[in-house]
Amino acid sequence: MKNDYILIVGGAGYIGSHVAKESQKKGYRPIIYDNLVYGHKELVKWGDFVLGDLADIEQLRSVFKRFPIRAVMHFSAYAYVGESVENPAKYYLNNVANTIYLLNVMREFGVKYFIFSSTCATYGYPAAIPITEKHVREPVNPYGRSKLMVEWILSDFSVAYDLKYVSLRYFNAAGADPDTEIGEWHEPETHLIPLVLDVAIGKRDHIKIFGTDYNTADGTCIRDYIHVTDLASAHMLALEYLFKGGKSDVFNLGNGEGFSVKEVIKTAAKVTGKKIKAIEWNRRPGDPDVLIGDCAKAKNILEWEQQYNDLSTIIRTAWQWHKQLRQSP
Ligand code: UFG
């Protein structure tokens, strides 16, 4: 029902903030719960905000007491692959243990709808492209494993406790709100598109291309970039699917089309009108040659349609936001 309260955990982050906007647009009432470790208060523009950590169970309970929450969307995971290898405890504690606290508080308050932010990193190195939801799941780092563990936990909880959930496995989230109200803002930034835009804006001298000897046409890695607003709309469709009685399930969210690192840099140069200096560098450990998602299931069952699936549009919206972010005091 419209006007329902939706708890968005991690709603001050990149994807969570776009979902908060979309949920309000659809007539829901977003409640943002975020510890602001990686999130930014400036990205909270819709709904109520509660400062809190998932490990703080009393604070979490107070939110469920204060608002009649109907559903929970969970975005507050750590997502740096390299860091997860160096400090797995941090990843398993936050991404797995804290999610169990959240699910337990939901049970206490009789809240049964849950949307989980999962990742294509749960598949590991692809055996076939495009990757469907049935692809074997063999994550190759603690980040991917932490997300897969939560998927298993959700499956078990749904059998034992009547939890209704959807796990959404994102490919490469990119772009920014087309109204330029919010966008990608990571500290530290490690993602290709914002780093390329930092070169365009003059904040960095060059971008390093991590590997030019991959098994692809130009030798650089191919990824499936999906616009964050399209991701957000898929979350709302997944929620409404559950509200209408849909069964718990897992969906890929990508564009079904891949672009190489060199193609991204070339498109960014065209969109920004700036010269982008690129230096060919060593491979980054753990990068598969190609990751492209098969998203037919989300299209068929959720009736999801992307609006911003062209790479130039993705980069143009990211650029509009990036200029605003980097040029503000
Ligand atoms: N890349 C560069 N230079 C850079 C940064 C990235 O060449 O300075 C390359 C990477 O090697 C990769 C591509 O650009 O081939 C995209 O890299 P990103 O870091 O932007 O994104 P990833 O594909 O590594 O990561 C994304 C999500 C992760 C998720 C992963 C699943 O951000 O959370 O997909 O594979 F785990």
Tab-separated table of C-alpha atoms and ligand atoms in Angstrom:
chain	number	residue	atom	x	y	z
A	1	MET	CA	0.000	0.000	0.000
A	2	LYS	CA	1.171	3.498	-0.690
A	3	ASN	CA	2.139	5.491	2.408
A	4	ASP	CA	3.748	2.369	3.872
A	5	TYR	CA	6.924	2.952	5.834
A	6	ILE	CA	9.974	1.346	4.233
A	7	LEU	CA	13.160	1.067	6.283
A	8	ILE	CA	16.189	1.704	4.084
A	9	VAL	CA	19.278	0.549	5.926
A	10	GLY	CA	22.305	2.209	4.355
A	11	GLY	CA	20.049	4.794	2.720
A	12	ALA	CA	22.765	7.475	2.920
A	13	GLY	CA	24.906	5.541	0.467
A	14	TYR	CA	25.075	5.545	-3.316
A	15	ILE	CA	22.430	2.959	-4.208
A	16	GLY	CA	20.358	3.331	-1.024
A	17	SER	CA	19.852	7.058	-1.586
A	18	HIS	CA	18.585	6.479	-5.127
A	19	VAL	CA	16.160	3.860	-3.807
A	20	ALA	CA	14.986	6.328	-1.125
A	21	LYS	CA	14.187	8.854	-3.848
A	22	GLU	CA	12.372	6.275	-5.947
A	23	SER	CA	10.367	4.985	-2.980
A	24	GLN	CA	9.132	8.468	-2.117
A	25	LYS	CA	8.272	9.066	-5.775
A	26	LYS	CA	6.141	5.914	-5.650
A	27	GLY	CA	4.255	7.203	-2.583
A	28	TYR	CA	6.057	5.262	0.144
A	29	ARG	CA	7.633	6.754	3.270
A	30	PRO	CA	11.343	6.001	3.449
A	31	ILE	CA	13.061	5.824	6.833
A	32	ILE	CA	16.835	5.997	6.444
A	33	TYR	CA	18.975	4.148	8.996
A	34	ASP	CA	22.678	4.721	8.466
A	35	ASN	CA	25.805	4.985	10.639
A	36	LEU	CA	27.392	7.442	8.162
A	37	VAL	CA	30.680	5.508	8.152
A	38	TYR	CA	30.589	5.391	4.348
A	39	GLY	CA	27.255	7.136	3.800
A	40	HIS	CA	26.784	10.911	3.549
A	41	LYS	CA	24.088	12.878	5.332
A	42	GLU	CA	23.917	15.137	2.234
A	43	LEU	CA	22.522	12.199	0.259
A	44	VAL	CA	19.545	11.858	2.630
A	45	LYS	CA	16.937	14.029	0.951
A	46	TRP	CA	13.782	11.958	1.298
A	47	GLY	CA	12.086	10.616	4.406
A	48	ASP	CA	13.192	10.513	8.032
A	49	PHE	CA	16.783	9.923	9.042
A	50	VAL	CA	17.968	7.894	12.042
A	51	LEU	CA	21.680	7.754	12.823
A	52	GLY	CA	22.497	4.218	13.891
A	53	ASP	CA	24.598	1.145	13.430
A	54	LEU	CA	23.159	-2.285	12.701
A	55	ALA	CA	25.134	-3.697	15.619
A	56	ASP	CA	23.247	-1.302	17.930
A	57	ILE	CA	20.195	-3.491	18.412
A	58	GLU	CA	18.492	-1.110	20.870
A	59	GLN	CA	18.715	1.765	18.408
A	60	LEU	CA	17.381	-0.508	15.685
A	61	ARG	CA	14.484	-1.614	17.879
A	62	SER	CA	13.647	2.020	18.613
A	63	VAL	CA	13.096	2.595	14.878
A	64	PHE	CA	10.666	-0.306	14.628
A	65	LYS	CA	8.860	1.010	17.737
A	66	ARG	CA	8.631	4.520	16.337
A	67	PHE	CA	7.496	3.682	12.793
A	68	PRO	CA	5.119	0.958	11.583
A	69	ILE	CA	7.697	-0.463	9.164
A	70	ARG	CA	6.228	-2.714	6.475
A	71	ALA	CA	9.386	-3.715	4.652
A	72	VAL	CA	13.161	-3.437	4.943
A	73	MET	CA	15.722	-2.811	2.210
A	74	HIS	CA	19.317	-3.486	3.146
A	75	PHE	CA	22.232	-1.598	1.545
A	76	SER	CA	24.616	-1.215	4.433
A	77	ALA	CA	27.343	-3.648	3.453
A	78	TYR	CA	31.037	-2.979	3.015
A	79	ALA	CA	31.937	-3.408	-0.647
A	80	TYR	CA	35.675	-3.038	-1.218
A	81	VAL	CA	36.868	-6.350	-2.630
A	82	GLY	CA	40.580	-5.741	-1.863
A	83	GLU	CA	39.861	-4.678	1.721
A	84	SER	CA	37.728	-7.785	2.220
A	85	VAL	CA	40.760	-9.947	1.405
A	86	GLU	CA	42.958	-8.035	3.876
A	87	ASN	CA	40.365	-7.783	6.642
A	88	PRO	CA	37.757	-10.542	6.275
A	89	ALA	CA	36.630	-10.194	9.909
A	90	LYS	CA	35.366	-6.686	9.164
A	91	TYR	CA	33.362	-8.021	6.215
A	92	TYR	CA	31.862	-11.073	7.896
A	93	LEU	CA	30.945	-9.077	11.013
A	94	ASN	CA	29.259	-6.234	9.185
A	95	ASN	CA	27.902	-7.932	6.102
A	96	VAL	CA	26.823	-11.205	7.711
A	97	ALA	CA	26.496	-10.904	11.510
A	98	ASN	CA	24.868	-7.463	11.418
A	99	THR	CA	22.384	-8.675	8.812
A	100	ILE	CA	21.331	-11.442	11.198
A	101	TYR	CA	20.684	-8.821	13.906
A	102	LEU	CA	18.532	-6.899	11.466
A	103	LEU	CA	16.564	-9.999	10.436
A	104	ASN	CA	16.031	-10.912	14.098
A	105	VAL	CA	14.680	-7.468	14.954
A	106	MET	CA	12.358	-7.734	11.949
A	107	ARG	CA	11.072	-11.053	13.338
A	108	GLU	CA	10.537	-9.485	16.758
A	109	PHE	CA	8.335	-6.816	15.185
A	110	GLY	CA	6.589	-9.139	12.723
A	111	VAL	CA	8.040	-7.459	9.611
A	112	LYS	CA	8.337	-10.016	6.837
A	113	TYR	CA	9.351	-8.269	3.606
A	114	PHE	CA	13.052	-7.872	2.836
A	115	ILE	CA	14.985	-6.681	-0.206
A	116	PHE	CA	18.661	-7.581	-0.192
A	117	SER	CA	21.406	-5.854	-2.091
A	118	SER	CA	23.470	-8.735	-3.487
A	119	THR	CA	26.097	-8.827	-6.209
A	120	CYS	CA	27.387	-10.611	-9.275
A	121	ALA	CA	30.501	-11.221	-7.145
A	122	THR	CA	28.551	-14.195	-5.734
A	123	TYR	CA	29.213	-16.021	-9.040
A	124	GLY	CA	33.006	-15.784	-9.039
A	125	TYR	CA	34.736	-16.373	-12.367
A	126	PRO	CA	32.036	-16.924	-14.996
A	127	ALA	CA	31.817	-20.260	-16.769
A	128	ALA	CA	29.433	-18.830	-19.368
A	129	ILE	CA	28.395	-15.349	-20.547
A	130	PRO	CA	25.808	-13.900	-20.085
A	131	ILE	CA	25.494	-15.051	-16.483
A	132	THR	CA	22.040	-16.287	-15.456
A	133	GLU	CA	20.804	-16.704	-11.898
A	134	LYS	CA	21.382	-20.459	-12.261
A	135	HIS	CA	25.125	-20.021	-12.794
A	136	VAL	CA	27.237	-21.808	-10.183
A	137	ARG	CA	28.051	-19.582	-7.211
A	138	GLU	CA	31.719	-19.739	-6.336
A	139	PRO	CA	32.740	-16.305	-5.043
A	140	VAL	CA	36.470	-15.688	-5.097
A	141	ASN	CA	36.799	-13.167	-2.267
A	142	PRO	CA	35.382	-12.576	1.244
A	143	TYR	CA	33.141	-9.751	-0.029
A	144	GLY	CA	31.391	-12.062	-2.513
A	145	ARG	CA	31.265	-14.858	0.045
A	146	SER	CA	29.706	-12.566	2.672
A	147	LYS	CA	26.914	-11.697	0.220
A	148	LEU	CA	26.359	-15.329	-0.714
A	149	MET	CA	26.219	-16.294	2.974
A	150	VAL	CA	23.424	-13.797	3.489
A	151	GLU	CA	21.592	-15.244	0.487
A	152	TRP	CA	21.739	-18.683	2.153
A	153	ILE	CA	20.621	-17.210	5.490
A	154	LEU	CA	17.645	-15.553	3.790
A	155	SER	CA	16.683	-18.813	2.151
A	156	ASP	CA	16.781	-20.640	5.511
A	157	PHE	CA	14.920	-17.854	7.328
A	158	SER	CA	12.219	-17.841	4.648
A	159	VAL	CA	11.561	-21.536	5.292
A	160	ALA	CA	11.673	-21.299	9.079
A	161	TYR	CA	10.148	-17.890	9.790
A	162	ASP	CA	7.888	-16.883	6.929
A	163	LEU	CA	10.312	-14.225	5.674
A	164	LYS	CA	9.551	-13.007	2.131
A	165	TYR	CA	12.673	-11.748	0.409
A	166	VAL	CA	14.170	-10.802	-2.905
A	167	SER	CA	17.951	-10.793	-3.437
A	168	LEU	CA	19.083	-8.524	-6.252
A	169	ARG	CA	22.456	-9.378	-7.749
A	170	TYR	CA	23.816	-6.181	-9.243
A	171	PHE	CA	26.399	-5.961	-11.965
A	172	ASN	CA	28.298	-2.630	-12.080
A	173	ALA	CA	26.149	0.136	-10.626
A	174	ALA	CA	26.961	3.421	-12.386
A	175	GLY	CA	25.589	6.847	-13.290
A	176	ALA	CA	23.698	9.277	-11.088
A	177	ASP	CA	20.231	10.638	-10.488
A	178	PRO	CA	19.190	12.367	-13.769
A	179	ASP	CA	17.973	15.374	-11.705
A	180	THR	CA	21.504	15.614	-10.212
A	181	GLU	CA	20.160	15.618	-6.657
A	182	ILE	CA	22.297	12.646	-5.569
A	183	GLY	CA	25.026	10.465	-7.049
A	184	GLU	CA	28.095	8.321	-6.494
A	185	TRP	CA	30.289	9.484	-3.616
A	186	HIS	CA	32.754	6.963	-2.244
A	187	GLU	CA	35.714	7.664	-0.025
A	188	PRO	CA	38.048	6.186	-1.022
A	189	GLU	CA	36.904	5.961	-4.645
A	190	THR	CA	37.980	2.825	-6.485
A	191	HIS	CA	35.398	2.543	-9.287
A	192	LEU	CA	36.280	3.102	-12.887
A	193	ILE	CA	33.747	5.748	-13.994
A	194	PRO	CA	34.169	8.253	-11.111
A	195	LEU	CA	37.957	7.883	-11.347
A	196	VAL	CA	37.850	8.587	-15.084
A	197	LEU	CA	35.663	11.628	-14.358
A	198	ASP	CA	38.218	12.809	-11.791
A	199	VAL	CA	40.748	12.866	-14.639
A	200	ALA	CA	38.278	14.771	-16.831
A	201	ILE	CA	37.739	17.372	-14.123
A	202	GLY	CA	41.478	17.736	-13.463
A	203	LYS	CA	41.506	16.220	-9.988
A	204	ARG	CA	43.713	13.316	-11.125
A	205	ASP	CA	46.390	13.317	-13.760
A	206	HIS	CA	45.547	9.942	-15.320
A	207	ILE	CA	43.595	6.725	-15.040
A	208	LYS	CA	45.420	3.402	-14.819
A	209	ILE	CA	44.025	0.673	-17.045
A	210	PHE	CA	44.313	-2.484	-14.958
A	211	GLY	CA	45.405	-5.070	-17.534
A	212	THR	CA	45.495	-5.004	-21.322
A	213	ASP	CA	46.063	-8.724	-21.902
A	214	TYR	CA	42.595	-10.021	-21.085
A	215	ASN	CA	40.752	-12.304	-23.457
A	216	THR	CA	38.632	-9.504	-24.964
A	217	ALA	CA	38.716	-7.621	-28.283
A	218	ASP	CA	40.853	-4.718	-26.987
A	219	GLY	CA	42.489	-6.664	-24.140
A	220	THR	CA	40.758	-4.736	-21.324
A	221	CYS	CA	38.088	-6.071	-18.956
A	222	ILE	CA	34.444	-5.970	-19.984
A	223	ARG	CA	31.746	-5.064	-17.451
A	224	ASP	CA	27.982	-4.633	-17.513
A	225	TYR	CA	27.227	-1.070	-16.326
A	226	ILE	CA	23.716	-0.545	-15.025
A	227	HIS	CA	22.280	2.891	-14.250
A	228	VAL	CA	21.623	3.410	-10.553
A	229	THR	CA	18.136	4.828	-11.216
A	230	ASP	CA	17.266	1.664	-13.137
A	231	LEU	CA	18.559	-0.339	-10.188
A	232	ALA	CA	16.345	1.741	-7.902
A	233	SER	CA	13.246	1.134	-10.012
A	234	ALA	CA	13.943	-2.621	-9.916
A	235	HIS	CA	13.987	-2.465	-6.105
A	236	MET	CA	10.531	-0.909	-6.037
A	237	LEU	CA	9.215	-3.534	-8.463
A	238	ALA	CA	10.723	-6.295	-6.319
A	239	LEU	CA	9.046	-4.849	-3.236
A	240	GLU	CA	5.666	-4.616	-4.918
A	241	TYR	CA	6.110	-8.140	-6.283
A	242	LEU	CA	6.484	-9.380	-2.688
A	243	PHE	CA	3.562	-7.255	-1.472
A	244	LYS	CA	1.413	-8.897	-4.161
A	245	GLY	CA	2.335	-12.349	-2.848
A	246	GLY	CA	5.323	-13.161	-5.079
A	247	LYS	CA	7.582	-15.938	-3.799
A	248	SER	CA	11.031	-15.263	-2.407
A	249	ASP	CA	13.516	-15.189	-5.248
A	250	VAL	CA	16.808	-13.940	-6.707
A	251	PHE	CA	17.244	-11.668	-9.745
A	252	ASN	CA	20.205	-10.366	-11.714
A	253	LEU	CA	20.223	-6.643	-12.440
A	254	GLY	CA	22.413	-5.515	-15.291
A	255	ASN	CA	22.084	-4.179	-18.806
A	256	GLY	CA	22.922	-7.407	-20.601
A	257	GLU	CA	25.571	-5.525	-22.547
A	258	GLY	CA	29.261	-5.188	-21.811
A	259	PHE	CA	31.792	-2.399	-22.314
A	260	SER	CA	35.550	-2.614	-22.017
A	261	VAL	CA	37.631	-0.300	-19.837
A	262	LYS	CA	38.954	1.378	-22.994
A	263	GLU	CA	35.410	1.866	-24.327
A	264	VAL	CA	34.362	3.481	-21.042
A	265	ILE	CA	37.325	5.886	-21.181
A	266	LYS	CA	36.600	6.736	-24.826
A	267	THR	CA	32.916	7.377	-24.136
A	268	ALA	CA	33.796	9.507	-21.098
A	269	ALA	CA	36.143	11.625	-23.246
A	270	LYS	CA	33.345	12.157	-25.749
A	271	VAL	CA	30.668	12.977	-23.149
A	272	THR	CA	32.870	15.373	-21.154
A	273	GLY	CA	34.713	16.874	-24.112
A	274	LYS	CA	37.965	16.444	-22.131
A	275	LYS	CA	41.143	14.593	-22.905
A	276	ILE	CA	41.565	11.632	-20.557
A	277	LYS	CA	45.109	10.430	-20.023
A	278	ALA	CA	45.210	6.665	-19.576
A	279	ILE	CA	48.225	4.577	-18.601
A	280	GLU	CA	48.334	0.872	-19.298
A	281	TRP	CA	49.044	-0.907	-16.019
A	282	ASN	CA	49.227	-4.365	-14.477
A	283	ARG	CA	46.171	-6.498	-13.886
A	284	ARG	CA	44.313	-5.966	-10.616
A	285	PRO	CA	44.090	-9.331	-8.802
A	286	GLY	CA	40.719	-11.070	-8.974
A	287	ASP	CA	39.264	-9.343	-12.053
A	288	PRO	CA	37.465	-11.725	-14.462
A	289	ASP	CA	37.833	-10.927	-18.198
A	290	VAL	CA	34.116	-10.437	-18.806
A	291	LEU	CA	31.072	-10.002	-16.550
A	292	ILE	CA	27.730	-9.597	-18.287
A	293	GLY	CA	24.397	-10.414	-16.717
A	294	ASP	CA	21.400	-12.130	-18.238
A	295	CYS	CA	18.519	-10.091	-16.823
A	296	ALA	CA	15.607	-11.778	-18.593
A	297	LYS	CA	14.221	-13.078	-15.308
A	298	ALA	CA	13.824	-9.582	-13.795
A	299	LYS	CA	12.264	-8.384	-17.034
A	300	ASN	CA	9.814	-11.276	-17.223
A	301	ILE	CA	8.793	-11.633	-13.589
A	302	LEU	CA	9.219	-8.092	-12.213
A	303	GLU	CA	8.370	-6.457	-15.566
A	304	TRP	CA	11.474	-4.333	-15.154
A	305	GLU	CA	12.468	-2.030	-18.004
A	306	GLN	CA	15.628	0.026	-18.022
A	307	GLN	CA	15.302	3.664	-18.946
A	308	TYR	CA	18.962	4.701	-18.998
A	309	ASN	CA	20.761	1.751	-20.506
A	310	ASP	CA	22.969	3.545	-22.949
A	311	LEU	CA	26.586	4.026	-21.808
A	312	SER	CA	26.714	7.708	-22.882
A	313	THR	CA	23.613	8.451	-20.797
A	314	ILE	CA	25.078	6.616	-17.817
A	315	ILE	CA	28.299	8.627	-18.066
A	316	ARG	CA	26.493	11.908	-18.813
A	317	THR	CA	24.406	11.667	-15.615
A	318	ALA	CA	27.524	10.662	-13.645
A	319	TRP	CA	29.406	13.661	-15.099
A	320	GLN	CA	26.658	16.157	-14.183
A	321	TRP	CA	26.761	14.901	-10.595
A	322	HIS	CA	30.551	14.644	-10.484
A	323	LYS	CA	31.046	18.266	-11.502
A	324	GLN	CA	28.661	19.370	-8.764
A	325	LEU	CA	30.321	17.124	-6.154
A	326	ARG	CA	33.903	18.084	-6.923
A	327	GLN	CA	33.238	21.778	-7.454
A	328	SER	CA	31.226	22.318	-4.282
A	329	PRO	CA	33.232	23.734	-1.367
B	1	UFG	N1	39.533	-0.409	-13.511
B	1	UFG	C1	40.665	0.133	-14.091
B	1	UFG	N2	41.263	1.193	-13.473
B	1	UFG	C2	40.787	1.720	-12.312
B	1	UFG	C3	39.628	1.168	-11.722
B	1	UFG	C4	39.027	0.082	-12.358
B	1	UFG	O1	41.142	-0.325	-15.119
B	1	UFG	O2	41.402	2.657	-11.786
B	1	UFG	C5	38.887	-1.539	-14.175
B	1	UFG	C6	38.788	-2.772	-13.309
B	1	UFG	O3	39.960	-3.534	-13.370
B	1	UFG	C7	37.560	-3.453	-13.890
B	1	UFG	C8	36.680	-2.300	-14.377
B	1	UFG	O4	37.573	-1.184	-14.484
B	1	UFG	O5	37.923	-4.220	-14.979
B	1	UFG	C9	35.566	-1.959	-13.430
B	1	UFG	O6	36.111	-1.806	-12.133
B	1	UFG	P1	35.309	-1.207	-10.904
B	1	UFG	O7	36.270	-1.154	-9.756
B	1	UFG	O8	34.618	0.040	-11.299
B	1	UFG	O9	34.179	-2.283	-10.638
B	1	UFG	P2	34.314	-3.836	-10.322
B	1	UFG	O10	33.876	-4.535	-11.573
B	1	UFG	O11	35.604	-4.240	-9.780
B	1	UFG	O12	33.346	-3.953	-9.051
B	1	UFG	C10	31.979	-4.042	-9.120
B	1	UFG	C11	31.376	-3.603	-7.801
B	1	UFG	C12	31.837	-4.516	-6.699
B	1	UFG	C13	31.536	-5.936	-7.054
B	1	UFG	C14	32.125	-6.282	-8.399
B	1	UFG	C15	31.724	-7.653	-8.837
B	1	UFG	O13	31.741	-2.283	-7.515
B	1	UFG	O14	31.167	-4.182	-5.493
B	1	UFG	O15	31.656	-5.365	-9.376
B	1	UFG	O16	32.657	-8.139	-9.751
B	1	UFG	F1	32.058	-6.784	-6.141
